[in-house]
Amino acid sequence: MAHIKKRHIILGIISLIILTGLFFLSTFTKNWLVKNSEKLIGRKLEIGELHFDYAKVAIQVKDLVLYEKNKTDSFASFKELYINFDPWTLPTGEYSFSEIRLINPRLSVIQDGEKFNFGSLIPKEDSLQVKDTTKNEDLKFTIRNIQLVDGNLEYTDVQKNNQLKMKNLNLNLPLIAWNNEQSNMGLDFHMGEKGQVKVQAVVDNLNKKYRINLSTENIELNPVTSYLTDYIDIQSLNGSLTSNLKIVGDMNEVIDISISGNASVSDLSMIDGRSEKIISLAKVTATLNDINLKTNHYKFGKIEAIEPNLMVRRDKEMTNLERFTIPYFFNDSINAASGTITSTNETPVTYSIDTIKVTNGLIYIKDNTLNRPFSYELNELNVMMTGLTESADQIPVIFSTKLNNGGQFSGKTVWSMLDPTKLEMDAKMKRMDLLSISPYSEYFIASPITQGWLSYDISLKMTPKLLINENKVKMDELEFGKRTNDITAMKVPARLALYLMKDAKDIISFELPVTGNPSEPQFKLGKIIWKTFVNLMVKTALSPFNTMSGLAGTNPESLKTLPFTFAQDSLDQQQRGTLSRLATIMKKKPDLILTLSQSTDPEKEKQQIAIQLTKNEYIKTMAPDSNATIAANTEVQNDDPKLLAFIRKTVTNVDSIGFENACNQLVNANSIESRFQTILKLRNSLVTDFFTQEQGIPTESIIVLTNDLKNLPQELRIPQYKVEVSVK
């Protein structure tokens, strides 16, 4: 009896020792792990509590912290980890867990180039490791009720100076097993201040397919900014992403992914490297019909940009849009120089967009290349494009916009993705306020625009070999101010031409038909239209009377010159008629300056003066009777015997030297020169007085002068006034 009792005592003591050991095993294990953590994993480890539940075959760890190498900052931590193991399936070779729960995990991932702060935790490959040649068998496992509660992930990119935070991370996975046909998973977390992400996933283990429903709300885009700097000159990207996407994929083929759904970004803005807001939108929405990464096909439904704003600034060195894309082209040129080759076996990209719509947009234009800044707005911009694909041959675009809150520009274009030279366009501009573009008129023609409205109709049809372009221009009440001192003005008399083209109703109307061959290397549509316009201005300015003759109801050729006869010192009726018609034009075009430049052949003019003075002396010698009066008022012919007899009294050899030379010898040279100068001045006075005194034309509008007669070319040695016009 005593022997049996002693055996029971021994068994009790052993059991007590075992129970005591098991009771304190968790404490011993915790202390050992904490003490030896740096030897085991190279990091400091702290554990608040460690418990083994032998009845449930479970382990519970609380308040675990794994530190960074500096032993101060936390790398990973959690409030609680609970694992409940189910040992009853072990005899069948299956590992089963009835519950895995992780509460309040926190992980800080730091990337510095290619290095991560967890790099030292990854064991290095053993070059001496022997390859396992044993037959692999499928791992049998069952895990139920996987939970992650209130997790936090913080990612820091040192080189990009960027930080991303995921808060309130929750995961719910009811079952995952080696033999179950389908697994379901739910995941949700907060990202940033207001962002929220929800994921519902269904995995078809039987067919190796999966489906993910991903929804996001108010995800801030700013953390992406630093990763865009390699492609664009961006300082800040702002906006919030909301999406509802369906992702379907194949576990056997990673690239076989199809994405559909919708997405939108609100309050989008891009700040460029000069701290200027280059792009902003109230909202942009997109319907994704099918984004297939395997086939490289991108199919969209409707993409709409609501209230987009675009800043276009032109500086002397380049535009802000060119500067914005410099990083992309710089990196592209580096790749080209390094000989980077793109595989030609890649699946070609195809895409389709049912509709692209721009609603109530604004394009703000600023030009700093002129002599003074120019600012302009295209507001209330609306655009609708349909049927865009990589192979579409006819893509219609309907557009309309206000011009600086004033005029209207609207129309339709049809263009091709297959051939950029295939284009059709019909558009109308109505009542554009020309005052707004005065900085350009000052720069190019040294004249400010003080008033005027432009209406413009354009019709364009272009094929690879032929361009037909019709431009109808109408300007109402165009007025220029005083000429400026802009030295950049072109040598094109555009201001004069436009003024001359005005009709009686103060309207300028003309057409510019343009044709060309787009296949020619130097073909540029805008350059051709501009050249045609310049040619029209030059032609109009150089032939002003062709334009103005209708104002006086006469032949334009009759207004170009005012002919005189040699030694004429008065205006005849025909000359007065010509001057009257010019005065009529001046009254209808009060901003014109009329310049009459006198020319003649001095030698022939003086020769005629000598003849005229000889005849005057001859008349004076006649007896003062009635016959003398008649003779004085009757043209004396050059071969009049009495006149020749009069000359012979002084010039005896008149018959041998000729009548004209005899007159030159008879009259004093100073008298001829004096009379010549008097006639020139008298003609100028007669013409000036006709305009200013008889017709009431302002003095500042008339310039009458005598050309440099000493250096006149032969073709101008004619007694006449050449008539020219200019604008004040």
XYZ file of C-alpha atoms in Angstrom:
728
model
C 0.000 0.000 0.000
C 2.813 2.355 0.897
C 4.505 1.391 -2.377
C 1.466 2.396 -4.407
C 1.118 5.642 -2.512
C 4.778 6.440 -3.112
C 4.355 5.832 -6.858
C 1.385 8.202 -6.975
C 3.397 10.869 -5.203
C 6.207 10.516 -7.770
C 3.751 10.720 -10.656
C 2.164 13.765 -9.070
C 5.513 15.452 -8.661
C 6.429 14.692 -12.267
C 3.083 16.001 -13.448
C 3.485 19.081 -11.341
C 6.932 19.662 -12.775
C 5.600 19.216 -16.306
C 2.639 21.498 -15.664
C 4.876 24.065 -14.023
C 7.226 23.847 -16.980
C 4.397 24.239 -19.423
C 3.004 27.119 -17.417
C 6.284 28.999 -17.476
C 7.302 27.829 -20.980
C 5.790 30.874 -22.644
C 7.705 33.169 -20.286
C 10.945 31.257 -20.835
C 10.379 31.295 -24.608
C 9.582 35.009 -24.674
C 12.654 35.912 -22.636
C 14.895 33.676 -24.743
C 13.632 35.184 -28.010
C 14.045 38.721 -26.745
C 17.516 38.037 -25.384
C 18.797 36.237 -28.480
C 16.919 38.147 -31.205
C 19.945 40.053 -32.426
C 21.870 36.794 -32.806
C 18.977 35.110 -34.547
C 17.807 37.824 -36.931
C 20.184 40.732 -36.378
C 17.484 42.967 -34.919
C 16.315 43.983 -31.475
C 12.987 42.399 -30.502
C 10.535 43.173 -27.725
C 7.526 41.055 -26.748
C 4.978 42.174 -24.215
C 3.248 38.830 -23.655
C 3.507 35.295 -25.000
C 0.888 32.671 -24.133
C 0.420 29.016 -25.098
C -3.122 27.648 -24.856
C -2.549 23.917 -24.661
C -6.214 23.087 -24.542
C -6.974 24.867 -27.837
C -3.502 24.341 -29.259
C -3.178 28.067 -29.753
C -0.497 30.722 -29.406
C -1.041 34.373 -28.532
C 1.598 37.094 -28.825
C 0.955 40.619 -27.620
C 2.757 43.932 -28.054
C 5.570 42.716 -30.260
C 8.024 45.281 -31.625
C 10.816 44.563 -34.094
C 13.262 47.461 -34.319
C 15.358 48.923 -37.071
C 19.113 48.429 -37.041
C 19.473 51.559 -34.941
C 17.567 49.772 -32.115
C 15.405 52.857 -31.656
C 12.938 53.116 -34.520
C 10.217 50.536 -34.958
C 10.296 48.470 -38.152
C 7.309 46.220 -37.442
C 4.926 45.761 -34.550
C 1.512 44.464 -33.647
C -0.817 44.537 -30.677
C -1.828 40.904 -30.892
C -1.202 37.808 -32.962
C -3.419 34.804 -32.336
C -2.955 31.456 -34.084
C -5.239 28.525 -33.358
C -3.877 25.262 -34.731
C -6.104 22.249 -35.390
C -3.959 19.115 -34.800
C -6.619 16.535 -35.562
C -5.949 16.594 -39.308
C -2.241 15.846 -38.965
C -2.680 12.065 -39.303
C -4.036 12.669 -42.822
C -1.061 14.859 -43.698
C -3.037 18.109 -43.641
C -2.087 21.265 -41.759
C -5.146 23.000 -40.453
C -5.704 26.308 -38.661
C -9.071 27.286 -37.309
C -8.158 30.943 -36.815
C -5.352 33.406 -37.504
C -5.888 36.912 -36.177
C -3.501 39.860 -36.360
C -4.549 43.049 -34.557
C -3.123 46.499 -35.131
C -0.025 45.525 -37.114
C 2.300 48.363 -38.049
C 4.988 48.130 -40.694
C 7.433 50.807 -41.821
C 9.088 50.129 -45.187
C 11.934 52.427 -46.194
C 13.453 52.336 -49.669
C 16.689 54.071 -50.527
C 17.433 53.392 -54.177
C 17.602 49.610 -54.513
C 18.026 49.086 -50.766
C 15.205 48.366 -48.330
C 15.248 48.509 -44.548
C 14.236 44.817 -44.401
C 17.088 43.681 -46.630
C 19.147 42.367 -43.749
C 16.254 40.146 -42.634
C 16.348 38.188 -45.886
C 18.799 35.290 -45.631
C 21.502 35.215 -48.259
C 21.556 32.336 -50.700
C 23.882 29.523 -49.718
C 26.121 28.776 -52.646
C 26.872 25.378 -51.125
C 23.239 24.412 -50.749
C 22.472 20.941 -52.074
C 19.597 20.737 -54.499
C 16.585 18.914 -53.103
C 15.906 15.926 -55.358
C 13.073 14.447 -53.332
C 9.703 14.150 -54.971
C 7.494 17.156 -54.276
C 4.031 16.439 -53.007
C 1.101 18.841 -52.873
C 0.976 20.655 -49.562
C -2.300 20.007 -47.819
C -3.534 22.920 -45.750
C -6.699 24.559 -44.496
C -6.836 28.004 -42.933
C -10.103 29.389 -41.653
C -11.028 32.805 -40.399
C -7.949 34.848 -41.345
C -8.309 38.345 -39.943
C -6.179 41.458 -40.055
C -7.610 44.250 -37.935
C -6.715 47.940 -38.008
C -3.344 47.590 -39.696
C -1.013 50.401 -40.687
C 1.610 50.448 -43.432
C 3.989 53.336 -43.955
C 6.191 53.400 -47.065
C 9.008 55.951 -47.422
C 11.080 56.505 -50.558
C 14.200 58.354 -49.437
C 15.475 59.324 -52.891
C 12.074 60.567 -54.058
C 11.388 62.181 -50.662
C 7.951 60.606 -50.761
C 5.818 58.950 -48.115
C 2.698 56.802 -48.480
C 0.475 55.749 -45.582
C -2.156 53.005 -45.467
C -4.271 53.135 -42.311
C -7.112 51.098 -40.799
C -6.091 48.111 -42.895
C -8.605 45.264 -42.442
C -8.539 41.862 -44.061
C -11.143 39.111 -43.824
C -10.475 35.754 -45.455
C -13.016 33.138 -44.287
C -11.327 30.118 -45.828
C -8.298 29.207 -47.849
C -7.465 25.566 -48.446
C -5.522 23.332 -50.777
C -8.645 21.594 -52.043
C -11.457 24.124 -51.824
C -12.898 25.171 -55.188
C -13.369 28.836 -54.286
C -11.890 31.306 -51.854
C -13.347 34.648 -50.824
C -11.458 37.587 -49.408
C -12.398 41.035 -48.165
C -9.886 43.830 -47.626
C -10.365 47.473 -46.766
C -8.104 50.255 -45.558
C -7.679 54.017 -45.485
C -5.040 55.736 -47.562
C -4.042 59.312 -46.838
C -6.331 61.648 -44.932
C -9.650 60.808 -46.604
C -8.938 57.931 -48.961
C -10.574 54.556 -48.619
C -9.930 51.291 -50.474
C -12.169 48.234 -50.521
C -11.292 44.912 -52.129
C -13.527 41.899 -52.583
C -11.825 38.941 -54.233
C -13.096 35.566 -55.371
C -10.541 32.922 -56.350
C -11.685 29.972 -58.457
C -9.100 27.383 -57.481
C -10.630 24.766 -59.728
C -10.273 26.771 -62.943
C -7.343 28.877 -61.710
C -9.259 32.102 -62.242
C -9.846 35.077 -59.992
C -12.132 38.070 -59.859
C -11.461 41.209 -57.859
C -13.857 44.048 -57.192
C -11.778 47.076 -56.316
C -13.312 50.342 -55.195
C -11.496 53.458 -54.119
C -12.771 56.733 -52.769
C -10.947 60.040 -52.378
C -7.444 58.634 -52.873
C -5.026 61.564 -52.926
C -2.780 61.675 -55.997
C -0.077 63.852 -54.484
C 2.151 60.927 -53.360
C 2.511 59.941 -57.026
C 4.157 63.288 -57.880
C 7.742 62.269 -57.212
C 7.436 59.301 -59.573
C 6.384 61.544 -62.465
C 9.428 63.797 -62.376
C 11.324 61.452 -64.722
C 8.710 62.139 -67.386
C 7.409 65.677 -66.839
C 8.599 68.846 -65.144
C 6.095 68.662 -62.294
C 6.237 70.106 -58.813
C 2.900 68.877 -57.534
C 0.041 66.642 -58.684
C -3.182 67.123 -56.764
C -6.586 65.512 -56.945
C -8.575 62.614 -55.526
C -9.306 59.325 -57.251
C -12.597 57.460 -56.988
C -13.080 54.204 -58.860
C -15.105 51.052 -59.097
C -13.226 48.390 -61.024
C -13.657 44.743 -61.859
C -10.438 42.797 -62.427
C -10.542 39.321 -63.924
C -7.397 37.251 -64.329
C -5.798 33.854 -64.783
C -3.471 32.454 -62.118
C -1.608 30.410 -64.709
C -0.851 33.426 -66.900
C 0.058 36.587 -65.013
C -0.417 38.944 -67.983
C -3.927 37.633 -68.727
C -5.774 40.436 -66.928
C -8.946 42.246 -67.963
C -10.099 45.440 -66.231
C -13.489 47.122 -66.554
C -15.509 49.659 -64.601
C -15.325 53.399 -64.110
C -13.021 55.925 -62.544
C -12.971 59.632 -61.859
C -10.562 62.222 -60.541
C -11.859 65.335 -58.814
C -10.080 68.661 -58.327
C -7.157 67.606 -60.490
C -4.290 70.071 -60.866
C -0.688 69.971 -62.016
C 1.855 72.524 -60.826
C 4.913 72.723 -63.059
C 8.527 73.299 -62.107
C 7.999 77.065 -62.133
C 5.217 76.826 -59.539
C 2.606 77.620 -62.155
C -0.676 75.730 -62.428
C -0.467 74.352 -65.940
C -3.505 72.046 -65.938
C -6.558 71.767 -63.720
C -9.956 70.086 -63.955
C -13.022 70.129 -61.764
C -13.525 66.482 -62.657
C -12.501 63.918 -65.242
C -14.440 60.676 -65.627
C -13.722 57.555 -67.654
C -15.661 54.395 -68.419
C -13.394 51.373 -68.893
C -15.142 48.832 -71.091
C -12.200 46.457 -71.277
C -8.533 47.044 -70.542
C -6.868 43.798 -71.601
C -3.167 43.531 -70.811
C -2.735 40.246 -72.644
C -4.094 41.455 -75.988
C -2.797 44.997 -75.392
C -6.237 46.383 -76.220
C -7.620 49.390 -74.364
C -11.335 49.943 -74.845
C -12.965 52.957 -73.242
C -16.543 54.102 -73.278
C -16.836 57.804 -72.505
C -14.081 60.075 -71.235
C -15.255 63.474 -70.078
C -13.255 66.418 -68.776
C -15.415 68.879 -66.831
C -14.199 72.475 -66.540
C -10.621 71.786 -67.638
C -8.228 74.729 -67.494
C -5.021 74.819 -69.511
C -2.323 77.468 -69.248
C -0.330 78.000 -72.454
C 2.543 80.443 -72.038
C 4.946 81.324 -74.837
C 8.350 82.589 -73.771
C 11.232 83.557 -76.016
C 13.132 80.319 -75.382
C 10.167 77.893 -75.522
C 6.575 77.351 -74.452
C 5.659 76.138 -70.985
C 4.225 72.941 -72.531
C 7.566 72.203 -74.194
C 9.368 72.815 -70.911
C 6.827 70.595 -69.126
C 7.749 67.612 -71.318
C 11.542 68.136 -71.400
C 12.270 65.222 -68.971
C 10.406 62.784 -71.208
C 12.275 63.737 -74.369
C 15.554 63.936 -72.464
C 15.187 60.379 -71.161
C 13.957 59.248 -74.565
C 17.103 60.641 -76.207
C 19.272 58.913 -73.600
C 17.596 55.599 -74.356
C 18.118 56.162 -78.062
C 21.790 57.020 -77.531
C 22.328 53.964 -75.364
C 20.992 51.742 -78.130
C 17.954 50.515 -76.230
C 15.989 48.295 -78.596
C 12.302 47.626 -78.269
C 11.235 44.114 -79.087
C 9.369 43.835 -82.358
C 7.555 40.723 -81.137
C 5.359 42.613 -78.689
C 1.625 42.552 -79.247
C 0.678 45.799 -81.001
C -1.339 48.272 -78.971
C -4.935 48.786 -80.045
C -7.451 51.106 -78.469
C -10.899 52.548 -78.903
C -12.711 55.421 -77.230
C -16.412 55.798 -77.904
C -16.630 59.443 -76.855
C -14.263 62.148 -75.648
C -16.045 65.190 -74.280
C -14.782 68.495 -72.935
C -17.337 70.561 -71.030
C -16.942 74.254 -70.173
C -13.185 74.324 -70.623
C -10.810 77.274 -70.484
C -7.513 77.783 -72.313
C -5.534 80.712 -70.981
C -2.928 81.961 -73.456
C -0.045 84.234 -72.565
C 2.596 85.386 -75.046
C 5.749 86.964 -73.639
C 7.602 87.094 -76.964
C 6.028 90.378 -78.091
C 7.069 93.877 -77.136
C 4.428 93.834 -74.430
C 2.672 90.816 -72.856
C -0.407 89.384 -74.547
C -3.126 87.567 -72.599
C -6.165 85.854 -74.046
C -8.808 83.340 -73.036
C -10.706 80.683 -74.936
C -13.563 80.153 -72.513
C -16.718 78.058 -72.396
C -14.849 75.545 -74.543
C -16.897 72.483 -75.499
C -15.554 69.610 -77.605
C -17.115 66.306 -78.652
C -15.099 63.583 -80.406
C -16.473 60.149 -81.269
C -15.153 56.891 -82.690
C -11.458 57.245 -81.868
C -9.400 54.134 -82.641
C -5.845 53.549 -83.784
C -7.139 52.757 -87.282
C -10.096 55.151 -87.619
C -10.085 56.940 -90.960
C -12.820 59.467 -90.150
C -13.019 60.928 -86.667
C -15.561 63.749 -86.272
C -14.906 66.541 -83.783
C -17.487 69.203 -82.964
C -16.266 72.237 -81.031
C -17.299 75.673 -79.847
C -15.713 78.326 -77.659
C -16.026 81.950 -76.700
C -13.181 84.266 -77.618
C -12.072 86.228 -74.588
C -15.663 86.325 -73.288
C -16.692 88.042 -76.510
C -16.866 86.467 -79.948
C -17.719 82.885 -80.813
C -15.768 80.242 -82.709
C -17.428 76.950 -83.597
C -17.284 74.253 -86.222
C -16.599 70.661 -87.107
C -13.526 68.788 -88.240
C -13.082 65.270 -89.552
C -9.577 63.835 -89.339
C -7.822 60.516 -89.789
C -5.515 58.454 -87.591
C -4.170 56.704 -90.689
C -3.113 59.817 -92.591
C -2.495 63.187 -90.876
C -2.815 64.962 -94.230
C -6.415 63.827 -94.592
C -8.543 66.527 -93.009
C -11.810 68.381 -93.453
C -12.913 71.446 -91.538
C -15.766 73.910 -91.592
C -15.767 76.604 -88.938
C -17.074 80.097 -88.284
C -15.764 82.916 -86.141
C -18.228 85.621 -85.155
C -17.470 89.087 -83.802
C -14.007 88.538 -82.384
C -12.924 91.741 -80.628
C -9.734 92.823 -82.423
C -8.830 95.236 -79.630
C -7.646 92.191 -77.652
C -4.920 91.356 -80.174
C -3.467 94.868 -80.267
C -0.095 93.621 -78.869
C 0.306 91.623 -82.111
C -0.619 94.528 -84.390
C 1.862 96.720 -82.522
C 4.576 94.081 -82.882
C 4.005 93.302 -86.567
C 2.740 96.585 -88.080
C 3.688 99.156 -85.390
C 0.062 100.229 -84.964
C -2.314 99.584 -82.072
C -5.871 98.460 -82.760
C -8.345 100.718 -80.984
C -11.532 99.171 -82.358
C -12.751 96.425 -84.647
C -14.498 93.063 -84.887
C -13.525 90.082 -86.972
C -15.781 87.463 -88.544
C -14.134 84.573 -90.322
C -15.399 81.539 -92.231
C -12.991 78.735 -93.049
C -13.579 75.724 -95.248
C -10.782 73.228 -95.664
C -10.497 69.955 -97.526
C -7.138 68.245 -97.558
C -5.984 64.949 -99.041
C -2.416 63.619 -99.296
C -1.967 65.370 -102.654
C -4.353 68.347 -102.651
C -5.370 71.164 -100.323
C -8.375 73.360 -101.038
C -8.876 76.078 -98.472
C -11.413 78.918 -98.597
C -11.081 81.796 -96.142
C -13.731 84.518 -95.959
C -12.760 87.478 -93.816
C -14.916 90.359 -92.657
C -13.818 93.197 -90.368
C -16.224 95.770 -88.984
C -15.223 99.278 -87.889
C -11.511 98.523 -87.720
C -9.585 101.491 -86.337
C -5.887 101.942 -85.630
C -4.281 104.312 -83.144
C -1.149 106.375 -83.584
C 1.886 104.572 -84.909
C 4.170 103.099 -82.273
C 7.954 102.859 -82.124
C 8.022 99.064 -82.395
C 11.099 98.212 -84.458
C 9.864 94.640 -84.988
C 7.238 95.739 -87.519
C 7.275 93.905 -90.852
C 7.906 95.709 -94.112
C 4.374 94.902 -95.138
C 1.916 97.820 -95.470
C -0.880 95.854 -93.816
C -2.353 98.863 -92.031
C -2.597 100.860 -95.259
C -4.006 97.905 -97.158
C -6.697 97.232 -94.570
C -7.675 100.891 -94.471
C -7.889 101.067 -98.250
C -10.106 97.988 -98.318
C -12.786 99.613 -96.173
C -16.043 100.236 -97.997
C -18.529 103.072 -97.450
C -20.040 101.188 -94.496
C -16.662 100.859 -92.761
C -16.476 97.156 -93.559
C -13.459 95.232 -94.842
C -14.388 92.076 -96.691
C -12.153 89.797 -98.732
C -11.534 86.137 -99.562
C -8.294 84.169 -99.394
C -8.424 81.023 -101.510
C -5.461 78.744 -100.827
C -4.332 75.625 -102.643
C -1.299 73.411 -102.207
C 0.186 69.930 -102.158
C 0.534 68.480 -98.627
C 3.033 65.893 -99.872
C 5.639 68.577 -100.555
C 8.387 68.668 -97.900
C 7.990 72.391 -97.179
C 4.206 72.270 -96.880
C 2.785 74.042 -93.838
C -0.854 75.099 -93.897
C -0.551 78.031 -91.510
C 2.482 79.367 -93.369
C 0.665 79.164 -96.695
C -2.389 81.054 -95.390
C -0.174 83.726 -93.844
C 1.839 84.132 -97.043
C -1.370 84.495 -99.056
C -2.599 87.175 -96.645
C 0.703 89.076 -96.811
C 0.652 88.969 -100.618
C -2.865 90.407 -100.602
C -1.805 93.237 -98.287
C 1.224 94.064 -100.431
C -0.777 93.967 -103.649
C -3.457 96.220 -102.189
C -0.962 98.704 -100.778
C 1.065 98.847 -103.995
C -2.033 99.339 -106.143
C -4.210 101.470 -103.839
C -6.249 103.088 -106.605
C -7.439 99.706 -107.814
C -9.194 99.465 -104.458
C -10.251 103.094 -104.028
C -11.296 104.036 -107.556
C -14.821 102.883 -106.849
C -15.149 105.575 -104.183
C -14.736 108.249 -106.882
C -16.387 106.381 -109.725
C -13.411 106.483 -112.058
C -10.711 104.437 -113.716
C -7.908 103.668 -111.226
C -5.245 104.453 -113.834
C -6.468 108.069 -114.038
C -5.654 108.600 -110.342
C -2.066 107.380 -110.296
C -0.505 110.448 -111.964
C -1.338 114.101 -112.654
C 0.303 115.004 -116.017
C 1.452 118.546 -116.958
C 2.889 120.055 -120.116
C 6.328 121.639 -120.132
C 6.274 125.174 -118.712
C 2.611 124.856 -117.672
C 1.880 127.183 -114.767
C -1.860 126.704 -114.230
C -4.401 123.893 -113.779
C -6.471 122.922 -116.759
C -9.945 121.439 -116.555
C -8.808 117.821 -116.852
C -6.288 118.242 -114.073
C -8.871 119.851 -111.814
C -11.173 116.896 -112.491
C -8.488 114.433 -111.423
C -7.771 116.418 -108.260
C -11.493 116.590 -107.481
C -11.782 112.801 -107.618
C -8.777 112.447 -105.322
C -10.390 114.932 -102.932
C -13.564 112.827 -102.936
C -11.537 109.795 -101.858
C -9.796 111.823 -99.142
C -13.126 112.914 -97.709
C -14.275 109.315 -97.552
C -10.930 108.138 -96.190
C -9.943 110.903 -93.749
C -7.055 108.885 -92.272
C -5.222 108.802 -95.571
C -2.222 110.950 -96.348
C -1.996 111.933 -100.009
C 1.495 112.555 -101.351
C 2.017 114.187 -104.784
C 5.626 114.127 -105.963
C 6.500 116.440 -108.877
C 8.981 115.376 -111.525
C 10.019 116.701 -114.923
C 12.849 116.795 -117.417
C 14.709 119.993 -116.416
C 16.409 120.423 -119.794
C 13.245 120.069 -121.806
C 11.339 122.160 -119.315
C 13.895 124.986 -119.503
C 13.987 124.745 -123.285
C 10.225 125.249 -123.385
C 10.576 128.155 -120.932
C 13.167 129.755 -123.217
C 10.723 129.500 -126.147
C 7.940 130.901 -123.998
C 10.068 133.870 -122.828
C 11.216 134.567 -126.430
C 7.638 134.756 -127.587
C 6.776 137.048 -124.679
C 9.565 139.450 -125.734
C 8.406 139.284 -129.319
C 4.825 140.203 -128.311
C 6.059 143.160 -126.267
C 7.765 144.674 -129.351
C 4.546 144.728 -131.343
C 2.701 148.120 -131.691
C 0.158 148.647 -128.932
C -2.901 148.460 -131.170
C -5.792 146.079 -131.525
C -3.771 143.751 -133.661
C -1.147 143.591 -130.937
C -3.796 142.613 -128.404
C -4.992 139.874 -130.679
C -1.438 138.713 -131.226
C -0.793 138.626 -127.511
C -3.690 136.315 -126.920
C -3.098 134.107 -129.917
C -0.608 131.243 -129.880
C 2.424 132.283 -131.828
C 3.665 129.411 -133.956
C 7.350 128.508 -133.872
C 7.692 128.947 -137.613
C 6.012 132.352 -137.652
C 8.163 134.479 -140.091
C 7.831 137.589 -137.964
C 8.953 135.658 -134.853
C 11.932 134.259 -136.703
C 12.771 137.754 -138.007
C 12.654 139.026 -134.439
C 15.100 136.334 -133.314
C 17.503 137.000 -136.195
C 18.061 140.494 -134.930
C 19.982 138.953 -132.055
C 20.781 135.417 -133.177
C 21.728 135.678 -136.833
C 22.396 131.948 -137.330
C 18.966 130.794 -136.183
C 18.432 128.822 -139.367
C 21.577 126.785 -138.864
C 21.348 126.081 -135.106
C 17.601 125.583 -134.971
C 14.728 127.418 -133.372
C 15.061 125.947 -129.834
C 18.786 126.650 -129.552
C 18.266 130.149 -130.853
C 15.727 130.831 -128.117
C 18.201 129.544 -125.507
C 20.825 131.997 -126.782
C 18.355 134.844 -126.983
C 17.082 134.573 -123.357
C 19.335 135.095 -120.375
C 20.136 131.778 -118.616
C 19.376 133.249 -115.186
C 15.942 134.285 -116.388
C 15.268 130.750 -117.609
C 16.410 129.216 -114.308
C 14.392 131.709 -112.303
C 11.274 131.016 -114.329
C 11.886 127.260 -114.019
C 12.011 127.419 -110.219
C 8.972 129.690 -110.138
C 6.926 127.229 -112.199
C 7.885 124.310 -109.957
C 6.829 126.200 -106.843
C 3.707 127.546 -108.509
C 2.528 124.061 -109.459
C 3.031 122.871 -105.858
C 1.038 125.842 -104.587
C -1.762 125.322 -107.107
C -2.174 121.657 -106.125
C -1.929 122.365 -102.385
C -4.412 125.223 -102.518
C -6.848 123.160 -104.543
C -7.089 120.536 -101.781
C -6.851 122.723 -98.715
C -8.689 125.880 -99.797
C -11.119 124.703 -102.441
C -11.889 121.201 -101.111
C -11.328 121.694 -97.385
C -8.877 118.828 -96.982
C -6.767 119.219 -93.801
C -3.250 120.456 -94.431
C -1.728 117.508 -92.553
C -3.409 115.128 -94.989
C -1.678 116.584 -98.078
C 2.002 116.443 -98.926
C 3.094 118.153 -102.166
C 6.790 118.134 -102.999
C 9.316 118.228 -105.819
C 11.593 115.255 -106.356
C 15.340 115.404 -106.573
C 15.457 116.439 -110.232
C 19.210 116.080 -110.504
C 19.169 112.324 -109.958
C 15.893 111.330 -111.529
C 15.908 108.128 -113.585
C 15.069 108.606 -117.239
C 11.602 107.085 -116.920
C 10.566 109.792 -114.433
C 11.735 112.737 -116.572
C 8.140 113.648 -117.366
C 6.248 116.772 -116.240
C 3.799 115.163 -113.818
C 2.859 114.455 -110.226
C 3.040 110.856 -109.035
C 0.221 110.219 -106.560
C 0.787 107.974 -103.524
C -1.221 107.262 -100.401
C -0.293 106.285 -96.865
C -2.179 106.112 -93.608
C -1.755 108.359 -90.605
